[in-house]
Each structure stands twice: as C-alpha cells, then as structure tokens.
Coordinates of N, CA and C in Angstrom, one line a residue:
Chain A
X1 N 19.8 -90.1 31.0 CA 20.9 -89.8 31.8 C 20.2 -88.5 32.9
X2 N 20.7 -88.8 34.1 CA 20.4 -87.7 34.8 C 21.3 -86.6 34.4
X3 N 20.6 -85.1 34.2 CA 21.4 -84.0 34.0 C 21.1 -82.6 34.7
X4 N 21.9 -82.4 35.4 CA 22.0 -81.2 36.2 C 23.4 -80.3 35.7
X5 N 22.4 -79.2 35.5 CA 23.2 -78.0 34.8 C 23.5 -76.5 35.6
X6 N 24.4 -75.8 35.5 CA 24.6 -74.9 36.3 C 25.0 -74.0 35.4
X7 N 24.6 -72.2 35.9 CA 24.2 -71.3 35.1 C 25.6 -71.3 34.5
X8 N 26.6 -71.1 35.3 CA 28.1 -70.5 34.8 C 29.0 -71.4 35.4
X9 N 30.4 -71.6 34.5 CA 31.1 -72.4 34.8 C 32.3 -71.7 35.7
X10 N 32.8 -70.3 35.7 CA 33.4 -69.4 36.5 C 32.7 -68.0 36.3
X11 N 32.9 -67.4 37.6 CA 32.2 -66.1 37.7 C 33.6 -65.4 38.8
X12 N 33.5 -63.9 38.4 CA 34.2 -63.3 39.2 C 33.5 -62.0 39.3
X13 N 33.4 -61.9 40.8 CA 32.7 -60.9 41.5 C 33.2 -59.9 42.5
X14 N 33.2 -58.7 42.6 CA 33.7 -58.0 43.6 C 32.8 -57.9 45.1
X15 N 33.6 -57.7 45.9 CA 33.1 -57.6 47.3 C 32.0 -56.8 47.4
X16 N 30.7 -57.4 47.8 CA 29.4 -56.4 48.2 C 28.7 -56.9 47.2
X17 N 28.8 -57.4 46.2 CA 27.8 -57.3 45.2 C 27.0 -58.7 45.3
X18 N 25.6 -58.7 44.8 CA 24.8 -60.1 45.2 C 25.6 -60.6 43.9
X19 N 25.0 -62.1 44.2 CA 25.4 -63.0 43.0 C 24.5 -63.9 43.2
X20 N 24.0 -64.6 41.9 CA 23.1 -65.4 41.6 C 23.8 -66.8 41.1
X21 N 23.5 -68.0 42.0 CA 24.0 -68.9 41.1 C 22.7 -70.0 40.7
X22 N 22.3 -70.3 39.7 CA 21.4 -71.3 39.5 C 22.0 -72.4 39.1
X23 N 21.0 -73.3 39.5 CA 21.2 -74.9 39.2 C 19.7 -75.6 38.6
X24 N 19.7 -76.2 37.5 CA 18.7 -76.7 37.0 C 19.0 -78.4 36.5
X25 N 17.8 -79.0 37.3 CA 17.7 -80.6 36.8 C 16.7 -80.8 35.9
X26 N 16.8 -82.2 35.3 CA 15.9 -82.5 34.3 C 15.0 -84.1 34.6
X27 N 15.2 -84.2 35.8 CA 14.8 -85.7 35.8 C 13.6 -85.7 37.0
X28 N 13.3 -84.6 37.3 CA 11.9 -84.2 38.0 C 12.5 -85.0 39.5
X29 N 13.5 -84.7 39.9 CA 14.1 -84.9 41.5 C 13.1 -83.9 42.5
X30 N 12.8 -84.8 43.8 CA 12.3 -83.7 44.4 C 13.2 -83.0 45.2
X31 N 14.8 -83.9 45.8 CA 15.7 -82.9 46.3 C 16.5 -82.1 45.7
X32 N 17.0 -80.9 46.1 CA 18.4 -80.4 45.4 C 18.9 -79.6 46.9
X33 N 20.3 -79.6 46.1 CA 21.3 -79.5 47.2 C 22.2 -78.4 46.8
X34 N 22.8 -77.6 47.5 CA 24.1 -76.7 47.2 C 25.1 -77.1 48.1
X35 N 26.7 -77.2 47.7 CA 27.8 -77.5 48.4 C 29.0 -76.4 48.1
X36 N 29.3 -76.1 48.9 CA 30.7 -75.6 48.3 C 32.2 -76.3 48.9
X37 N 33.1 -76.4 47.5 CA 33.9 -77.4 48.1 C 35.6 -76.5 48.2
X38 N 36.3 -76.7 49.1 CA 37.2 -76.0 49.4 C 38.4 -77.3 49.6
X39 N 39.7 -76.7 49.4 CA 40.9 -77.4 49.6 C 40.9 -78.3 51.1
X40 N 40.9 -79.5 51.1 CA 41.3 -79.8 52.6 C 40.0 -80.3 53.4
X41 N 38.7 -79.4 53.1 CA 37.7 -79.4 53.7 C 36.5 -80.4 53.0
X42 N 36.8 -81.2 51.9 CA 35.9 -81.9 51.3 C 34.6 -81.1 50.6
X43 N 33.4 -81.5 50.9 CA 32.5 -80.8 50.0 C 31.7 -80.7 51.7
X44 N 30.9 -79.2 52.1 CA 30.2 -79.1 52.6 C 28.9 -78.1 52.2
X45 N 27.6 -78.8 53.0 CA 26.5 -78.8 52.6 C 26.0 -77.1 53.0
X46 N 25.4 -76.2 52.1 CA 25.1 -75.0 52.4 C 23.3 -74.9 52.5
X47 N 22.9 -75.5 51.9 CA 21.6 -75.6 51.7 C 20.6 -76.4 51.2
X48 N 19.6 -77.1 51.5 CA 19.1 -77.9 50.8 C 17.5 -77.8 50.7
X49 N 16.9 -78.2 49.7 CA 15.7 -78.1 49.5 C 14.9 -79.8 49.0
X50 N 14.0 -79.8 49.8 CA 13.1 -81.4 49.4 C 11.8 -81.0 48.7
X51 N 11.6 -79.8 48.5 CA 10.1 -79.5 47.6 C 10.2 -78.3 47.3
X52 N 9.2 -77.9 46.2 CA 8.8 -76.6 45.9 C 8.9 -75.6 47.1
X53 N 9.6 -74.4 47.5 CA 9.6 -73.6 48.1 C 9.7 -73.7 49.6
X54 N 10.5 -75.1 49.7 CA 10.7 -75.7 50.9 C 12.3 -75.6 50.9
X55 N 13.0 -75.4 52.0 CA 14.4 -75.2 52.4 C 14.8 -75.8 53.7
X56 N 16.1 -76.0 54.0 CA 16.3 -76.3 55.2 C 18.3 -75.8 54.7
X57 N 18.0 -75.3 56.4 CA 19.7 -74.8 56.4 C 20.8 -76.2 56.3
X58 N 22.0 -76.3 55.6 CA 22.6 -77.0 56.0 C 23.7 -76.7 56.9
X59 N 25.0 -77.3 56.7 CA 25.9 -77.2 57.9 C 26.7 -75.6 57.9
X60 N 26.7 -74.9 56.9 CA 27.3 -73.5 56.8 C 26.5 -72.6 55.8
X61 N 25.4 -72.5 56.6 CA 24.2 -71.5 55.9 C 24.6 -70.0 55.8
X62 N 25.4 -69.6 56.7 CA 25.7 -68.3 56.9 C 26.0 -67.4 55.8
X63 N 25.6 -66.6 55.2 CA 26.2 -65.3 54.3 C 25.4 -65.9 52.7
X64 N 24.3 -66.7 52.7 CA 23.6 -67.6 51.8 C 22.4 -67.5 52.0
X65 N 21.7 -67.5 50.7 CA 20.4 -67.7 50.8 C 19.6 -68.4 49.6
X66 N 18.7 -69.5 49.4 CA 18.2 -69.7 48.2 C 16.9 -69.7 48.1
X67 N 16.3 -70.1 47.0 CA 14.9 -70.3 46.4 C 14.9 -71.1 45.5
X68 N 13.8 -72.0 45.7 CA 13.4 -73.0 45.0 C 12.1 -72.5 44.6
X69 N 11.5 -71.9 43.4 CA 10.0 -71.4 42.9 C 9.6 -72.8 41.9
X70 N 10.4 -73.4 41.5 CA 10.0 -74.6 40.2 C 10.6 -75.6 40.7
X71 N 10.6 -76.5 40.7 CA 10.9 -78.0 41.1 C 12.2 -78.2 40.3
X72 N 12.4 -78.1 39.3 CA 13.6 -78.2 38.6 C 14.8 -77.5 38.8
X73 N 14.5 -76.0 39.7 CA 15.4 -75.2 39.5 C 15.7 -74.4 41.0
X74 N 17.1 -74.5 41.4 CA 17.2 -74.2 43.0 C 18.4 -73.5 42.5
X75 N 18.1 -72.1 43.3 CA 19.2 -71.1 43.5 C 19.9 -70.6 44.2
X76 N 20.9 -70.3 44.6 CA 21.9 -70.2 45.5 C 22.3 -68.6 45.7
X77 N 22.1 -67.7 46.6 CA 22.4 -66.0 46.7 C 22.9 -66.0 47.7
X78 N 24.2 -65.0 46.9 CA 25.1 -64.3 48.2 C 24.7 -63.0 48.1
X79 N 24.1 -62.6 49.0 CA 23.5 -61.1 49.4 C 24.5 -59.9 48.8
X80 N 25.5 -60.5 49.8 CA 26.9 -59.5 49.5 C 28.1 -60.0 49.8
X81 N 28.5 -60.2 48.5 CA 29.7 -61.4 48.4 C 31.0 -60.9 48.8
X82 N 31.6 -61.6 49.8 CA 32.7 -61.8 50.4 C 33.9 -62.5 49.9
X83 N 35.2 -61.8 50.3 CA 36.3 -62.8 49.7 C 35.9 -64.3 50.4
X84 N 36.0 -64.3 51.7 CA 36.0 -65.7 52.0 C 35.2 -66.9 51.7
X85 N 34.2 -66.3 50.7 CA 33.0 -66.8 49.7 C 33.6 -67.3 48.3
X86 N 34.6 -67.2 48.0 CA 35.5 -67.7 47.1 C 35.8 -69.2 47.1
X87 N 35.5 -69.9 46.1 CA 35.2 -71.5 46.5 C 34.5 -72.2 45.0
X88 N 34.3 -73.4 44.9 CA 33.9 -74.0 44.2 C 32.4 -74.5 44.5
X89 N 31.5 -74.0 43.7 CA 30.1 -74.4 44.2 C 29.5 -75.4 43.3
X90 N 28.8 -76.6 44.2 CA 28.3 -77.6 43.6 C 27.1 -77.8 43.6
X91 N 26.4 -78.0 42.6 CA 24.7 -78.2 42.6 C 24.5 -80.0 42.6
X92 N 23.4 -80.1 43.3 CA 23.2 -81.7 43.2 C 21.8 -81.9 43.4
X93 N 21.4 -83.3 43.0 CA 19.9 -83.5 43.0 C 19.6 -84.9 43.1
X94 N 18.7 -85.3 43.7 CA 18.2 -86.7 44.1 C 17.0 -86.8 44.1
X95 N 16.4 -87.8 43.4 CA 14.7 -88.5 44.0 C 15.3 -89.1 45.5
X96 N 13.7 -89.3 45.8 CA 13.8 -90.0 47.3 C 13.6 -91.7 47.3
X97 N 14.0 -92.1 48.3 CA 13.9 -93.5 48.3 C 15.2 -94.5 48.7
X98 N 15.0 -96.0 48.6 CA 15.9 -96.6 49.2 C 17.2 -96.5 48.4
X99 N 17.5 -96.3 47.2 CA 18.6 -96.2 46.4 C 19.0 -94.8 45.6
X100 N 18.2 -93.8 46.8 CA 18.8 -92.7 46.0 C 20.3 -92.0 46.0
X101 N 20.5 -91.4 45.1 CA 21.9 -91.1 45.0 C 21.7 -89.6 44.0
X102 N 22.5 -88.7 44.8 CA 22.9 -87.5 44.6 C 23.6 -87.2 43.3
X103 N 23.0 -86.4 42.1 CA 23.8 -86.4 40.8 C 24.3 -84.8 41.0
X104 N 25.5 -84.6 40.5 CA 26.0 -83.5 40.6 C 26.2 -82.3 39.4
X105 N 26.2 -81.5 39.6 CA 26.5 -80.5 38.1 C 27.7 -80.0 38.4
X106 N 28.2 -79.5 37.0 CA 29.6 -79.5 36.7 C 30.3 -78.5 37.6
X107 N 29.8 -77.7 38.3 CA 30.7 -76.8 39.2 C 30.3 -75.3 38.8
X108 N 30.4 -74.3 39.7 CA 30.7 -73.0 39.2 C 31.8 -72.5 40.3
X109 N 32.9 -72.0 39.6 CA 33.9 -71.5 40.2 C 34.1 -70.3 40.3
X110 N 33.9 -69.5 41.8 CA 33.5 -68.1 41.9 C 34.7 -67.7 42.5
X111 N 35.2 -66.4 41.9 CA 36.3 -65.5 42.6 C 35.7 -64.4 43.0
X112 N 36.1 -63.9 44.1 CA 35.2 -62.6 45.1 C 36.4 -61.8 45.3
X113 N 36.8 -60.9 44.3 CA 37.7 -59.9 44.7 C 37.2 -58.8 45.6
Chain D
X1 N 25.8 -85.7 65.4 CA 26.2 -84.9 64.5 C 27.3 -86.0 63.9
X2 N 26.9 -86.2 62.7 CA 27.6 -87.6 61.7 C 28.8 -86.6 61.4
X3 N 29.9 -87.5 61.4 CA 31.3 -86.9 61.2 C 31.9 -88.0 59.9
X4 N 32.5 -88.0 58.9 CA 33.1 -89.0 58.2 C 34.7 -88.5 58.1
X5 N 35.3 -89.2 57.9 CA 36.9 -89.1 58.4 C 37.5 -89.9 57.2
X6 N 38.3 -89.7 56.4 CA 39.2 -90.6 55.3 C 40.6 -90.9 55.5
X7 N 40.9 -91.6 55.4 CA 42.5 -91.9 55.1 C 43.1 -93.1 54.4
X8 N 44.1 -92.8 53.7 CA 45.1 -91.1 53.8 C 44.3 -90.2 53.1
X9 N 44.8 -89.1 53.1 CA 44.1 -87.8 52.4 C 44.9 -88.1 51.3
X10 N 45.9 -88.5 50.6 CA 47.2 -88.5 49.9 C 47.3 -89.6 49.8
X11 N 47.3 -90.2 48.4 CA 47.9 -91.4 48.1 C 48.4 -91.6 47.2
X12 N 50.0 -92.0 46.9 CA 50.6 -92.2 45.4 C 50.9 -93.7 45.8
X13 N 50.5 -94.3 44.2 CA 50.8 -95.9 44.5 C 51.6 -96.2 42.9
X14 N 52.1 -97.3 42.6 CA 52.3 -97.7 41.7 C 51.4 -98.1 40.7
X15 N 51.5 -98.2 39.4 CA 50.7 -99.1 38.8 C 50.7 -100.7 38.8
X16 N 49.8 -101.3 39.1 CA 50.1 -102.6 38.9 C 49.9 -103.3 41.0
X17 N 49.9 -102.0 41.8 CA 50.1 -102.4 43.1 C 48.3 -102.7 43.8
X18 N 48.0 -102.9 45.1 CA 46.9 -102.6 45.8 C 47.1 -101.9 46.7
X19 N 45.6 -101.4 47.0 CA 45.7 -100.4 48.5 C 44.5 -100.2 48.7
X20 N 44.1 -99.6 50.0 CA 42.8 -99.5 50.1 C 42.7 -98.7 51.1
X21 N 41.8 -97.2 50.6 CA 40.9 -96.5 51.3 C 40.3 -96.6 52.3
X22 N 40.2 -96.1 53.6 CA 39.4 -96.0 54.7 C 38.8 -94.9 54.9
X23 N 37.5 -95.3 55.5 CA 36.5 -94.0 55.4 C 35.6 -94.7 56.9
X24 N 35.8 -94.0 57.7 CA 34.9 -94.2 59.1 C 34.5 -93.3 59.4
X25 N 33.1 -93.2 59.9 CA 31.7 -92.2 60.7 C 31.4 -92.6 61.6
X26 N 31.2 -91.6 62.5 CA 30.6 -91.2 63.9 C 29.4 -91.9 64.5
X27 N 28.5 -92.1 63.6 CA 27.4 -92.0 64.2 C 26.5 -93.3 63.3
X28 N 25.3 -93.4 63.6 CA 24.9 -94.6 62.9 C 24.5 -93.9 61.6
X29 N 24.6 -94.9 60.4 CA 24.4 -94.4 59.0 C 24.6 -95.6 58.2
X30 N 23.1 -96.2 57.9 CA 23.4 -97.3 57.2 C 23.5 -97.4 55.9
X31 N 23.9 -96.4 55.4 CA 24.4 -96.4 53.9 C 25.5 -95.2 53.9
X32 N 26.1 -95.5 52.6 CA 27.3 -95.3 52.6 C 27.3 -95.4 50.9
X33 N 28.1 -93.7 50.7 CA 28.4 -93.4 49.2 C 29.8 -93.2 48.8
X34 N 30.1 -93.8 47.8 CA 31.8 -93.2 47.3 C 31.5 -92.9 46.2
X35 N 32.2 -91.3 45.9 CA 32.2 -90.8 44.7 C 33.8 -90.6 43.9
X36 N 33.9 -90.4 42.7 CA 34.8 -90.1 42.1 C 35.0 -88.5 41.5
X37 N 36.0 -88.0 41.7 CA 36.4 -86.5 41.1 C 37.6 -86.6 40.2
X38 N 37.4 -85.9 39.0 CA 38.8 -86.0 38.2 C 39.0 -84.5 38.3
X39 N 40.6 -84.1 38.4 CA 40.7 -82.5 38.4 C 40.0 -81.7 37.5
X40 N 39.0 -80.7 38.3 CA 38.5 -80.0 37.5 C 37.2 -80.1 37.1
X41 N 36.4 -81.5 37.5 CA 35.5 -82.0 37.0 C 34.5 -82.1 38.4
X42 N 33.6 -82.4 38.1 CA 32.4 -82.5 39.1 C 32.4 -84.0 40.0
X43 N 31.7 -84.7 40.7 CA 31.4 -85.7 41.2 C 31.1 -86.4 40.5
X44 N 31.4 -87.9 40.4 CA 30.7 -89.0 39.6 C 30.2 -90.1 40.8
X45 N 29.4 -90.5 40.9 CA 28.7 -91.7 41.9 C 29.7 -93.2 41.2
X46 N 30.3 -93.8 42.3 CA 30.7 -94.8 41.9 C 29.9 -96.1 42.7
X47 N 29.7 -96.0 44.1 CA 28.8 -97.0 44.6 C 28.2 -96.3 45.6
X48 N 26.7 -97.1 45.9 CA 26.0 -97.0 46.9 C 26.2 -98.6 47.6
X49 N 26.1 -98.2 48.9 CA 26.3 -99.6 49.8 C 25.2 -99.6 50.9
X50 N 24.2 -100.1 50.9 CA 22.8 -100.0 51.7 C 23.1 -100.7 53.1
X51 N 23.7 -101.8 53.0 CA 23.3 -102.6 54.0 C 24.7 -103.1 55.0
X52 N 24.7 -103.4 56.2 CA 25.6 -104.3 56.9 C 26.3 -105.3 55.5
X53 N 27.3 -105.2 55.6 CA 28.4 -106.6 54.6 C 28.3 -106.3 53.4
X54 N 27.8 -105.2 53.0 CA 27.3 -105.2 51.4 C 28.8 -104.6 51.0
X55 N 28.9 -105.7 49.6 CA 30.0 -105.4 49.0 C 29.5 -105.3 47.3
X56 N 30.5 -104.1 46.7 CA 30.2 -103.5 45.2 C 31.4 -103.8 44.8
X57 N 31.5 -104.1 43.5 CA 32.7 -104.3 42.7 C 32.3 -103.7 41.3
X58 N 33.2 -103.1 40.8 CA 33.3 -102.0 39.4 C 34.6 -102.1 38.8
X59 N 35.0 -103.0 38.0 CA 36.4 -102.9 37.5 C 37.5 -103.2 38.4
X60 N 38.6 -102.4 38.8 CA 39.7 -102.5 39.6 C 39.0 -101.9 41.0
X61 N 37.6 -101.5 41.2 CA 37.5 -100.7 42.5 C 36.2 -102.2 43.2
X62 N 36.7 -101.8 44.4 CA 35.6 -102.7 45.4 C 35.5 -101.8 47.0
X63 N 34.4 -101.8 46.9 CA 33.8 -101.2 47.8 C 33.0 -101.8 48.6
X64 N 33.1 -101.8 50.2 CA 32.6 -102.3 51.6 C 32.1 -101.4 52.2
X65 N 31.2 -102.0 53.0 CA 30.6 -101.3 54.2 C 30.0 -102.4 55.4
X66 N 31.0 -102.2 56.6 CA 30.6 -102.8 57.7 C 30.3 -101.7 58.9
X67 N 28.5 -101.6 59.1 CA 28.0 -100.6 60.0 C 28.6 -100.9 61.3
X68 N 28.6 -102.1 62.1 CA 29.3 -102.4 63.2 C 30.4 -101.5 63.6
X69 N 31.2 -101.4 62.8 CA 32.6 -101.1 63.0 C 32.6 -99.4 62.6
X70 N 31.5 -99.2 61.8 CA 31.4 -97.8 61.2 C 32.4 -97.5 60.5
X71 N 32.5 -98.4 59.4 CA 33.5 -98.5 58.6 C 33.1 -98.9 57.0
X72 N 33.9 -98.0 56.1 CA 33.7 -98.5 54.8 C 35.1 -98.4 54.1
X73 N 35.4 -99.3 53.1 CA 36.3 -99.3 52.5 C 36.6 -99.3 51.0
X74 N 37.3 -98.6 50.6 CA 37.4 -98.8 48.8 C 38.8 -99.6 48.3
X75 N 38.7 -100.6 48.0 CA 39.7 -101.2 47.7 C 40.3 -101.2 46.1
X76 N 41.5 -100.8 45.9 CA 41.9 -100.7 44.4 C 42.8 -101.8 44.0
X77 N 42.4 -102.8 43.2 CA 43.3 -103.8 42.8 C 44.2 -103.4 41.2
X78 N 45.4 -103.6 41.5 CA 46.3 -104.0 40.3 C 46.2 -102.2 39.4
X79 N 46.3 -101.1 40.2 CA 46.4 -99.9 39.7 C 46.5 -99.4 38.7
X80 N 45.8 -98.9 37.9 CA 46.2 -98.3 36.5 C 46.4 -96.5 36.6
X81 N 46.9 -96.4 35.7 CA 47.0 -94.6 35.8 C 45.5 -93.9 35.4
X82 N 44.5 -94.4 35.2 CA 43.3 -93.8 34.7 C 42.3 -93.8 36.1
X83 N 42.9 -94.4 37.0 CA 42.1 -94.4 38.4 C 42.4 -93.2 39.4
X84 N 43.8 -92.5 38.9 CA 44.1 -91.1 39.5 C 42.9 -90.4 39.6
X85 N 42.5 -89.7 40.6 CA 41.4 -88.9 41.0 C 41.4 -88.8 42.5
X86 N 40.3 -88.0 42.6 CA 39.9 -87.8 44.3 C 38.9 -88.7 44.4
X87 N 38.7 -89.5 45.4 CA 37.8 -90.3 45.6 C 37.2 -89.8 46.9
X88 N 35.8 -89.9 47.2 CA 35.1 -89.2 48.5 C 34.3 -90.5 48.8
X89 N 34.1 -90.6 50.0 CA 33.0 -91.3 50.7 C 32.0 -90.3 51.9
X90 N 30.8 -90.7 51.5 CA 29.7 -90.0 52.2 C 28.6 -90.9 53.1
X91 N 28.3 -90.1 54.4 CA 27.8 -90.9 55.1 C 26.4 -90.5 54.7
X92 N 25.2 -91.0 55.4 CA 23.6 -90.7 54.7 C 22.9 -90.2 56.3
X93 N 22.1 -89.4 56.1 CA 21.3 -89.0 57.5 C 20.3 -89.0 56.8
X94 N 18.9 -89.8 57.6 CA 17.7 -89.3 57.0 C 16.8 -88.4 58.0
X95 N 16.4 -87.4 57.7 CA 15.7 -86.6 58.3 C 13.9 -87.0 58.0
X96 N 13.3 -87.3 58.9 CA 11.8 -87.7 58.6 C 11.1 -86.8 58.4
X97 N 11.0 -85.8 58.7 CA 10.4 -84.5 58.1 C 10.6 -83.9 57.0
X98 N 11.8 -84.3 56.3 CA 12.5 -83.7 55.0 C 13.5 -84.7 54.1
X99 N 14.0 -84.0 53.5 CA 14.4 -84.9 52.6 C 16.5 -85.7 52.9
X100 N 16.5 -86.5 53.0 CA 17.7 -87.1 53.2 C 19.1 -85.9 53.1
X101 N 20.3 -86.0 53.6 CA 21.5 -85.4 53.5 C 22.3 -86.2 53.7
X102 N 23.6 -85.8 52.8 CA 25.1 -86.6 53.0 C 26.1 -85.8 53.7
X103 N 26.9 -86.4 54.6 CA 28.1 -85.6 55.1 C 29.1 -86.8 54.4
X104 N 30.0 -85.5 53.6 CA 31.2 -86.1 52.9 C 32.5 -86.5 53.7
X105 N 33.2 -86.9 53.6 CA 34.6 -87.2 54.0 C 35.7 -86.0 53.4
X106 N 36.8 -85.9 53.5 CA 38.0 -84.7 53.3 C 38.0 -85.4 51.8
X107 N 38.0 -86.3 51.1 CA 38.4 -86.9 50.1 C 40.0 -87.2 49.9
X108 N 40.0 -88.5 49.3 CA 41.7 -89.1 49.2 C 42.1 -88.7 47.8
X109 N 43.2 -88.2 48.0 CA 43.7 -87.8 46.3 C 44.2 -88.8 45.9
X110 N 44.3 -89.5 44.9 CA 44.9 -90.7 44.7 C 45.8 -90.4 43.3
X111 N 46.9 -90.8 42.9 CA 48.1 -90.8 41.9 C 48.8 -92.1 41.8
X112 N 48.5 -92.3 40.6 CA 48.9 -93.6 40.1 C 49.9 -93.3 39.2
X113 N 51.1 -93.9 39.5 CA 52.5 -93.7 38.9 C 53.1 -94.6 37.8
X114 N 53.5 -94.6 36.9 CA 53.9 -95.6 35.7 C 54.7 -96.4 36.5

C-alpha cells in the first residue's frame, strides 16, 4: 500500500513565524503535491514537484515555497506565517503513467494566531 | 485554464434512495477522478475514468465519463449511512514538460439519513 505521511496533524503558530510542513512517501513516486483545503473552495494546488530539485507553482503559490532535496520528501515552507494561511494542508504523491492516481497524506491542520 | 464544478454542493438523502452527483469541467480533460473524504480524514481515491464512455462501479457507487459533454456523474444506488462523506471530482491536466496536475471541484457533502 502507498503510504504518504505528514510531519504533524495539528500545528499552532504565531503570525510572522517560519513554518515547515514535511511530507514523505514510500512508493518511489516521481510527483509530489501540496494543496490547501478550505471550506467551500475545495482543494487548491500550491506547488508541485515532478522530480528531485524540480518544482512548479500551482494556483496559489504566494506566501509559500517548497523544497525537494530527496525523492521521497517534499517540504512546504511558510516564510512568514499569516492568519489567512490558517487551513488544512494536504500532501499527495503519484507515479507517472496512464493510470496515475494521487495518494494523499492525512493532512496538517494549521492555525496561525 | 481547467475549471471544475460540482452540483449539488450539499445533498441530504434518505437511506434506500438513489441520487446523482454531477461534475462539469470547462476544457478538454480526458481523464477524471473521484475521491471520497470522511470528516477529519484525508482523501481516498474512488475511481479513475480514462476515456469517453468509461463506466466504473464499486458497491453502490457508479461513475461515468462523457468527454464530449465535459461531464462526469457519480450515481448512488440505494444509499446507506456509511456513504455519508464529501465527494470530490477532479479533472486532469497534462503538462508535456513536467508532471500532470489535478483541478478539484468544490466537493459535494453527502448526508444519508435513516
């Protein structure tokens, strides 16, 4: 079974803090993704990576950066957290190919005070 | 830019009844995904629909894809309480020089009442 894990289930941070969210997958997937989920807005793609050290902006990259130094690990960084970044953050990974499917981690619920 | 819209966004139904969730998308997407999310949990993949006319069934759920109409449906047959969850559809965009990406609908929150 594919396993995608996220470093924290819940986080509380203060405005202006630097926040790291980590995601690890154990299926040697090429692609990894970070989404945020907000009520009424569904899932929105922040950044994704299709290879080590490669990254692409998603639909809402402002205020975020990412790092992928190893294939299995994809980090989301909030350089200076703001209250409007309070959200549920979901990481996903997928292989490439005709039947590729994104597998999601359990999510990190972040509260910025 | 691919846009995906679901309706209804909220659905309350009685056990034993049938209903359909609709997923419309704006531009070409020859692949469509359905996911389920239980409260407080992550997303679980339900179906991948790869081509026009594709139909997939799992238990009381059946998904179909009409790429010409840019429409996918998720049909629920004889609903049971365990189906209560939020259901998302997602369209697929392939970028030639990098990985593919999904665009999600807003989600349909389904509640099945006894």
